[in-house]
Tab-separated table of N, CA and C in Angstrom:
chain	number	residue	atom	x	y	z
A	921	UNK	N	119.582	22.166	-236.420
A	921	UNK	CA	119.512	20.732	-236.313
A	921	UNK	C	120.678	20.177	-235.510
A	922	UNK	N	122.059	20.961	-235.710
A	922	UNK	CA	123.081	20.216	-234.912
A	922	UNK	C	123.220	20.331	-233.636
A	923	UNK	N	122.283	21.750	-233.065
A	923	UNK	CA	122.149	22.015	-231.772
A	923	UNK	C	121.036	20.973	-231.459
A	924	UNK	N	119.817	20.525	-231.576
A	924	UNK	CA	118.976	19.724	-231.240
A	924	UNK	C	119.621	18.106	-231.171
A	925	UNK	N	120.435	17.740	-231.845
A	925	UNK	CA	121.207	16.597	-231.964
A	925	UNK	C	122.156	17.038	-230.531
A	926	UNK	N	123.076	18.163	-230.389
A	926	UNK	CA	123.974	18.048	-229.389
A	926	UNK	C	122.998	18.115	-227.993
A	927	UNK	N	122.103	18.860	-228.026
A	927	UNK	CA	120.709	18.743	-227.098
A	927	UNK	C	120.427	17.024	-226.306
A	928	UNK	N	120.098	16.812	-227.635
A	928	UNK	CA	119.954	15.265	-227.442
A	928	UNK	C	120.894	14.462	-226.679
A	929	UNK	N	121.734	14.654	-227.435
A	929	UNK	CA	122.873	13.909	-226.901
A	929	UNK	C	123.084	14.321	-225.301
A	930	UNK	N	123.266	15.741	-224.970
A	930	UNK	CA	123.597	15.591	-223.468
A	930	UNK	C	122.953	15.391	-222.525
A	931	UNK	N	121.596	15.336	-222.915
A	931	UNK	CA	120.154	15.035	-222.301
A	931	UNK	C	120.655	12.917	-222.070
A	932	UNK	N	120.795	12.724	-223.137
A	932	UNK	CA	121.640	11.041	-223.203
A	932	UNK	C	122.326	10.755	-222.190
A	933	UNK	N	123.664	11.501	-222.573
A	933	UNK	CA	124.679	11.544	-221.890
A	933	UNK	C	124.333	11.565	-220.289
A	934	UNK	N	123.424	12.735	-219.898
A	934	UNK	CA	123.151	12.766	-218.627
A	934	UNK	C	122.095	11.859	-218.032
A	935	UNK	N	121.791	11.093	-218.567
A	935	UNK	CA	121.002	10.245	-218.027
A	935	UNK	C	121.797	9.011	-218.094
A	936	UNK	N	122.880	8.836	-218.855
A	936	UNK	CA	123.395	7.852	-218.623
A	936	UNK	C	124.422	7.573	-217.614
A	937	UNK	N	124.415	8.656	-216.989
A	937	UNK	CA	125.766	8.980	-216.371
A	937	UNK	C	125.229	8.775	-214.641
A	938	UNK	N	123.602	9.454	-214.956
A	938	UNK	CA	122.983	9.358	-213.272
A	938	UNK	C	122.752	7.594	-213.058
A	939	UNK	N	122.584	6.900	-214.537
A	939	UNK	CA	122.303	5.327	-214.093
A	939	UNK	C	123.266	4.785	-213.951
A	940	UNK	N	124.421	5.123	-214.281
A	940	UNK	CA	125.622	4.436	-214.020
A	940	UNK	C	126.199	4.974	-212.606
A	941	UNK	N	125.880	6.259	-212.464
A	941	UNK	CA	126.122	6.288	-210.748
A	941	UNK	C	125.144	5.743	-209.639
A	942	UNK	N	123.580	5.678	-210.311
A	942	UNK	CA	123.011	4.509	-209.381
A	942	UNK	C	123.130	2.543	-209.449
A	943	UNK	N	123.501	2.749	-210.745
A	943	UNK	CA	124.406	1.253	-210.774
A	943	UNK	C	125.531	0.878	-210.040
A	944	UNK	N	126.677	1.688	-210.188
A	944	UNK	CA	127.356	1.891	-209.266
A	944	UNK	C	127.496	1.699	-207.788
A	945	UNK	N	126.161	1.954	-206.878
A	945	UNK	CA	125.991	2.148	-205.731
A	945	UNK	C	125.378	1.397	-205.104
A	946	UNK	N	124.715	0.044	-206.328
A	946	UNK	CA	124.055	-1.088	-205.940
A	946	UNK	C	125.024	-1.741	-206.258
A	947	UNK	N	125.996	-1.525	-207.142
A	947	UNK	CA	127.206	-3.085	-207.122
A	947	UNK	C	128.073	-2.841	-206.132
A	948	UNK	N	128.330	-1.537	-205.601
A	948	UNK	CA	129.170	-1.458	-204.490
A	948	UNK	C	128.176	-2.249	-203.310
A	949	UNK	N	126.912	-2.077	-202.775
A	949	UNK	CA	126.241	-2.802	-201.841
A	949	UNK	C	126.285	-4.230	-202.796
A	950	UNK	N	126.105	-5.001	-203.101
A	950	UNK	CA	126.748	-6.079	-203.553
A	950	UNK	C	127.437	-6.596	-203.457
A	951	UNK	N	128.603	-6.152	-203.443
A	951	UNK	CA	130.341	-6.448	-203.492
A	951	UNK	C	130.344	-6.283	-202.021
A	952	UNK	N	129.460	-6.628	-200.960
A	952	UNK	CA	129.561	-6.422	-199.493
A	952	UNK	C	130.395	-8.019	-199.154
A	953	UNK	N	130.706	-7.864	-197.694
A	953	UNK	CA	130.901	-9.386	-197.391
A	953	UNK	C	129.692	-10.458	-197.515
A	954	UNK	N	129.784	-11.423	-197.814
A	954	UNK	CA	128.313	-12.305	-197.533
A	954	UNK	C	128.353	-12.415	-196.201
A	955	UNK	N	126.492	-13.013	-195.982
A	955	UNK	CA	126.468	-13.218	-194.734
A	955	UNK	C	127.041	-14.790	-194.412
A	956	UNK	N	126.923	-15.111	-193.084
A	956	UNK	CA	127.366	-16.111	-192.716
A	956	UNK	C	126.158	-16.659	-192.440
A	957	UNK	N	125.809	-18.211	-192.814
A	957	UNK	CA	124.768	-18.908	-192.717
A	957	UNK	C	125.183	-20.348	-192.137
A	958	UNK	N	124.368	-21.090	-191.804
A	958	UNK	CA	124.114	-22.350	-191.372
A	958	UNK	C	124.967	-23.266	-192.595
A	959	UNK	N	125.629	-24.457	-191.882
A	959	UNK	CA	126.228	-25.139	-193.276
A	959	UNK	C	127.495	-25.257	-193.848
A	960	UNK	N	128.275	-23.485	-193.637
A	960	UNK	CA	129.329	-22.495	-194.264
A	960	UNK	C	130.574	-22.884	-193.078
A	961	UNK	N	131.793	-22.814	-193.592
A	961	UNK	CA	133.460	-23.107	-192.856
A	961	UNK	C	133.985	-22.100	-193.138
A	962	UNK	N	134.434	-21.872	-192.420
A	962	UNK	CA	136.084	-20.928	-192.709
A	962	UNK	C	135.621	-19.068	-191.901
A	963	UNK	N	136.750	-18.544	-192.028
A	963	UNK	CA	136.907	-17.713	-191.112
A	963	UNK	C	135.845	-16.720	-190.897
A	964	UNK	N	134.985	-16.706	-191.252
A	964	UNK	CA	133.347	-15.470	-191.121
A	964	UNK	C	133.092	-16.435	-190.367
A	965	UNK	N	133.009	-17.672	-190.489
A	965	UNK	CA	132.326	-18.434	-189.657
A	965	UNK	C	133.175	-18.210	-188.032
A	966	UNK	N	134.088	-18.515	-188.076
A	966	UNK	CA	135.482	-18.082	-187.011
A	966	UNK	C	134.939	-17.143	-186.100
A	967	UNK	N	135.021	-16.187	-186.809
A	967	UNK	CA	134.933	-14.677	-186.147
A	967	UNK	C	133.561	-14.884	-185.153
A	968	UNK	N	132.464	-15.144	-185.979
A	968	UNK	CA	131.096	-15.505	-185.755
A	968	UNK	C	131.011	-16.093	-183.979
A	969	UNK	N	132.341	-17.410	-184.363
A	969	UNK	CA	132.424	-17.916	-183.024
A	969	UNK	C	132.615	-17.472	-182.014
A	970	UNK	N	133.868	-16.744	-182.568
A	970	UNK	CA	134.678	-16.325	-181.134
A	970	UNK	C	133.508	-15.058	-180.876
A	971	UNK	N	132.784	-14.629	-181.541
A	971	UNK	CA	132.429	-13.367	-181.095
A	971	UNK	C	130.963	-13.708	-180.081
A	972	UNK	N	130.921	-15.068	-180.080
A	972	UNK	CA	129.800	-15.397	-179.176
A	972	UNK	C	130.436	-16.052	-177.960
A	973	UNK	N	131.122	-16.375	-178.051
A	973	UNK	CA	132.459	-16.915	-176.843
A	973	UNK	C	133.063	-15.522	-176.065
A	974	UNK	N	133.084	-15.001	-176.906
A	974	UNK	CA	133.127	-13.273	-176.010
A	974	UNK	C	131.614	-12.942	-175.064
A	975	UNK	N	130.700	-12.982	-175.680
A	975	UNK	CA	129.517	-12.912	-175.524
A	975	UNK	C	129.340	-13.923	-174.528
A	976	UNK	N	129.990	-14.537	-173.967
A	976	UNK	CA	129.759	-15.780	-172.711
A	976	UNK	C	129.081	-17.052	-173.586
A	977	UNK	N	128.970	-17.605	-174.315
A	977	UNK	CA	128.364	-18.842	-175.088
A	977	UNK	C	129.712	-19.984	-175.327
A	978	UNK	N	129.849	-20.948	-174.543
A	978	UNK	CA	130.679	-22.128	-174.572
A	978	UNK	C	130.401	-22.868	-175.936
A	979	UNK	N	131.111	-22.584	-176.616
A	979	UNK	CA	131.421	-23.631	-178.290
A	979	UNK	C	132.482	-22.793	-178.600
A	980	UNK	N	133.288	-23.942	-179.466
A	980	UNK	CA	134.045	-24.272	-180.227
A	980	UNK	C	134.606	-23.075	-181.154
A	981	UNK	N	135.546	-22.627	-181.230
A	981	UNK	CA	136.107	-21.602	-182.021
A	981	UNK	C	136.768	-22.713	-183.176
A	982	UNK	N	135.714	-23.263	-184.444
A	982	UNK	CA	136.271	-24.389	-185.434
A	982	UNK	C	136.503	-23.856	-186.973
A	983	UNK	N	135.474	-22.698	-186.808
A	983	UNK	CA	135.019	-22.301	-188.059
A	983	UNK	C	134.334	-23.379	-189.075
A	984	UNK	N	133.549	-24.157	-188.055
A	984	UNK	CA	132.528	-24.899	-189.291
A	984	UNK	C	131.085	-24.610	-188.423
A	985	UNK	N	130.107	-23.853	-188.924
A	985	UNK	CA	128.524	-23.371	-188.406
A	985	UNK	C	127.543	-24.774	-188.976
A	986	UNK	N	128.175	-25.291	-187.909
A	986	UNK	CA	127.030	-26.447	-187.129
A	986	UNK	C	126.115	-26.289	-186.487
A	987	UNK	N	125.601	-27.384	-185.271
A	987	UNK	CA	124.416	-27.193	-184.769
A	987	UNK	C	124.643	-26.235	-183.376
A	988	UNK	N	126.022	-26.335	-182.751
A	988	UNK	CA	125.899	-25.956	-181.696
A	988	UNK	C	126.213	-24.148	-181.718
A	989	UNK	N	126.962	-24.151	-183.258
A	989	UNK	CA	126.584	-22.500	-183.488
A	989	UNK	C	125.572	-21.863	-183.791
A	990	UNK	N	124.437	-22.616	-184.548
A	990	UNK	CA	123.477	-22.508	-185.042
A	990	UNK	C	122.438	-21.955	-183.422
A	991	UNK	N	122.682	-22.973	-182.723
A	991	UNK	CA	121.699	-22.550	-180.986
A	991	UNK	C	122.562	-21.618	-180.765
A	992	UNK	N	123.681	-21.233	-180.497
A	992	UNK	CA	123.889	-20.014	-179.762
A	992	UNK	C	123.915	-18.556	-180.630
A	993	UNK	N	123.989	-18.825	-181.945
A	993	UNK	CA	123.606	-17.393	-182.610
A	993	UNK	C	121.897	-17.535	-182.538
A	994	UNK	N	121.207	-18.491	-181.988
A	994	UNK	CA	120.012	-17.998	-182.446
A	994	UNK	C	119.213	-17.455	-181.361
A	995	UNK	N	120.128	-18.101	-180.000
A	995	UNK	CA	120.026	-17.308	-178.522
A	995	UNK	C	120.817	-15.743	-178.743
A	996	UNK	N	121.495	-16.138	-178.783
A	996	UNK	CA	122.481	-14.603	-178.961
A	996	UNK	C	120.857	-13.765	-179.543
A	997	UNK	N	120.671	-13.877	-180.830
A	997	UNK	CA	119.861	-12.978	-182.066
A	997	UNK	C	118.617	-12.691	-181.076
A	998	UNK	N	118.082	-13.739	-180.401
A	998	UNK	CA	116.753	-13.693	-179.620
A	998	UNK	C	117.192	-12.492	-178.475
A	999	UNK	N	118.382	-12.609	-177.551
A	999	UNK	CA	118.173	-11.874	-176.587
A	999	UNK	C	118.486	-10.340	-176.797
A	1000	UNK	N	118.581	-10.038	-178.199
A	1000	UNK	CA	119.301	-9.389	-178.452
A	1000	UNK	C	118.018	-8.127	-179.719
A	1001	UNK	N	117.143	-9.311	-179.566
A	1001	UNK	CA	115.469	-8.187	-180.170
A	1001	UNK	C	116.186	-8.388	-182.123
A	1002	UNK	N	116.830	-9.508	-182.122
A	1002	UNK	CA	117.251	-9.490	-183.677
A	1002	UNK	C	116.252	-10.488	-183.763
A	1003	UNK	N	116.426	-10.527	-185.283
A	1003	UNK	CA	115.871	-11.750	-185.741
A	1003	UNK	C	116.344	-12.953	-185.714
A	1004	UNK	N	115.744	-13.495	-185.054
A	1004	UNK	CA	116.775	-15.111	-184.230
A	1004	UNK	C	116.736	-16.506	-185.796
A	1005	UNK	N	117.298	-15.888	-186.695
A	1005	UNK	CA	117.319	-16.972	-188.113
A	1005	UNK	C	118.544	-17.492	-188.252
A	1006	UNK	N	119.353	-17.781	-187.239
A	1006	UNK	CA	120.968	-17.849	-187.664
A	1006	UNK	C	121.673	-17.358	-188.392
A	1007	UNK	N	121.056	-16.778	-189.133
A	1007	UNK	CA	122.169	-15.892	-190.348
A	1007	UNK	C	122.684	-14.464	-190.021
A	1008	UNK	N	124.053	-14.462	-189.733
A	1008	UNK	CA	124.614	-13.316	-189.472
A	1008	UNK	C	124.445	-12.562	-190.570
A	1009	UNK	N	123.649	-11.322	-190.553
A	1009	UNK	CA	123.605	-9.738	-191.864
A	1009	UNK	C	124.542	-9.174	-190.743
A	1010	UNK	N	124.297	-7.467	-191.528
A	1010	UNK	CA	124.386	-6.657	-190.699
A	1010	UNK	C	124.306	-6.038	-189.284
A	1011	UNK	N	122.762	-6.797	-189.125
A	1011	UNK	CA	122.774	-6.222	-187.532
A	1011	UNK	C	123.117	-6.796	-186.611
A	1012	UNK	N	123.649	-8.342	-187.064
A	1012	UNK	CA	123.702	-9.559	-186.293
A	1012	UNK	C	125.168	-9.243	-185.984
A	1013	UNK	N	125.658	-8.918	-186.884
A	1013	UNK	CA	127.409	-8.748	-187.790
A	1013	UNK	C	127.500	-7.883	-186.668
A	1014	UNK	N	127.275	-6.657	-186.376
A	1014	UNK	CA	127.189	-5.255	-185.985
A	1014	UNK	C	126.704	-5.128	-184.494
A	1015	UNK	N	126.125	-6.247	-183.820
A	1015	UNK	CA	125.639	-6.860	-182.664
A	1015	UNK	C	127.275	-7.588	-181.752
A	1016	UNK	N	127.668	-8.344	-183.182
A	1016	UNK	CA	128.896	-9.545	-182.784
A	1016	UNK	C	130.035	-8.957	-182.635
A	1017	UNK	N	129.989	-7.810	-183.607
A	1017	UNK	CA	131.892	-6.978	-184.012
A	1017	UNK	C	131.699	-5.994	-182.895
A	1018	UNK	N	130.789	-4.871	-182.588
A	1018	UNK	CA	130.939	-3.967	-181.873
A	1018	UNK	C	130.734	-4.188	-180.409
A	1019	UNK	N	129.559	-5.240	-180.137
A	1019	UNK	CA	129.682	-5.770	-179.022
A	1019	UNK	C	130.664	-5.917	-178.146
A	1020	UNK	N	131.204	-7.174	-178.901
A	1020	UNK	CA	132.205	-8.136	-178.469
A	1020	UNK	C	133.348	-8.642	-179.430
A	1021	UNK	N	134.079	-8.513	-180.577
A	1021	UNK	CA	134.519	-8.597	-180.522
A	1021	UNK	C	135.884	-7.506	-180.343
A	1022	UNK	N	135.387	-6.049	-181.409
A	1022	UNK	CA	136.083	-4.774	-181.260
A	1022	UNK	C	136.547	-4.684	-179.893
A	1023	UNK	N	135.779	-4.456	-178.616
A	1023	UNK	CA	135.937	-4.773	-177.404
A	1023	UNK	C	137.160	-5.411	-177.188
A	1024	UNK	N	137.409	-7.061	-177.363
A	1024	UNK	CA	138.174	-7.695	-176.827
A	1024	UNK	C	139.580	-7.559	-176.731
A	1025	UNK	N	139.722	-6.131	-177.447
A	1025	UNK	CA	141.272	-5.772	-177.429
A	1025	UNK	C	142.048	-6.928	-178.688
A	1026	UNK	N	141.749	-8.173	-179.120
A	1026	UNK	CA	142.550	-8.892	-179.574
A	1026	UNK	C	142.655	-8.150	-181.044
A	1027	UNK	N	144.020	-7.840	-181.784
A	1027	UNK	CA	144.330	-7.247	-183.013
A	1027	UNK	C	143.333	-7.849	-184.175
A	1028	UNK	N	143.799	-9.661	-184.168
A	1028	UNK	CA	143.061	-10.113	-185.164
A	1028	UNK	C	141.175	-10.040	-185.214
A	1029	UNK	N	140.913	-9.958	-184.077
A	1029	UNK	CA	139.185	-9.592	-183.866
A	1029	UNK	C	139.252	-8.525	-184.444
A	1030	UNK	N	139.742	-7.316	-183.680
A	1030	UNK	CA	139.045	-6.086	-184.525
A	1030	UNK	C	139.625	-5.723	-186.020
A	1031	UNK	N	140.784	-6.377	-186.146
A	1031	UNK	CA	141.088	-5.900	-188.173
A	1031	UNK	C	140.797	-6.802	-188.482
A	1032	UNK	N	140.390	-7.898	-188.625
A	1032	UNK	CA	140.137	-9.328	-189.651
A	1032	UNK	C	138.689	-9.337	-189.680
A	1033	UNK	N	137.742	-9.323	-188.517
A	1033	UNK	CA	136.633	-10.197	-188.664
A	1033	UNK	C	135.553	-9.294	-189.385
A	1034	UNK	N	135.957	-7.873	-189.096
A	1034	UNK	CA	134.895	-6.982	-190.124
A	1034	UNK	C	135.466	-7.324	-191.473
A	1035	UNK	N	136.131	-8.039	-191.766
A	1035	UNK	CA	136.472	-8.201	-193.230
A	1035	UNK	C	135.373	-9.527	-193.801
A	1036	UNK	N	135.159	-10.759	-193.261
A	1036	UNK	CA	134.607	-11.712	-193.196
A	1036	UNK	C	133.563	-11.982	-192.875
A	1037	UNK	N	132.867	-11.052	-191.550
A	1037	UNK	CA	131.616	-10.640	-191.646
A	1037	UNK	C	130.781	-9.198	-191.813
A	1038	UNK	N	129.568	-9.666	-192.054
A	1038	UNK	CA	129.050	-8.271	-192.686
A	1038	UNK	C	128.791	-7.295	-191.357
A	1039	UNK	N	128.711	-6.214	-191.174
A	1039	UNK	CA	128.426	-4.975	-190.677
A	1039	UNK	C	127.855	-3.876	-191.334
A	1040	UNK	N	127.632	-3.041	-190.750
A	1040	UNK	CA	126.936	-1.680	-191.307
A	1040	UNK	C	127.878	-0.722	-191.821
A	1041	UNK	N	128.724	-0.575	-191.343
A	1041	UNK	CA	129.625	0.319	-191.047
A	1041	UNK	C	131.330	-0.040	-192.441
């Protein structure tokens, strides 16, 4: 009986251990940067800018995603075979950082803005 109980138990144990490592691996994708959307201030939004101002698009490096960021990420996303919804994810993120801003040589582009916006990587 105490072997069928310790049975039990590690049969438990191991199943609790595989859901907590697939729990784990969805709160780590979770705990990602958010995306940057329409509406939103401050530095994701920033990065967002300058990284379309790299990209040749005349606006404002303000960090507030207004209307005139809103048209050029949604040109940017269009010419670019993304999904032209304004909202920087991943591929948009990963379009903007590796593109153009990693590129631009500037320190704060390539260590800051993958912090603020999302990427793949």
């Amino acid at each position: 009986m105490i072997k069928n109980v310790f049975r039990r138990g590690a049969v438990t144990l191991g199943a609790v251990a595989v859901a907590v490592t697939s729990l784990a691996g969805v709160a780590h994708a979770d705990r990602g940067v958010p995306y940057v959307k329409p509406g939103q201030h401050g530095d994701g939004v920033s990065c967002v800018q300058q990284g379309l101002r790299n990209a040749g698009y005349n606006i404002e490096v303000d960090g507030q995603y207004g209307n005139a960021t809103y048209a050029a990420l949604t040109d940017f996303q269009h010419n670019r075979g993304l999904s032209a919804d304004g909202i920087v994810g991943p591929r948009t993120g990963d379009a903007l950082y590796y593109g153009y801003l990693k590129p631009s040589g500037n320190v704060v582009q390539i260590e800051f803005c993958p912090t603020v916006i999302p990427t793949s990587y």
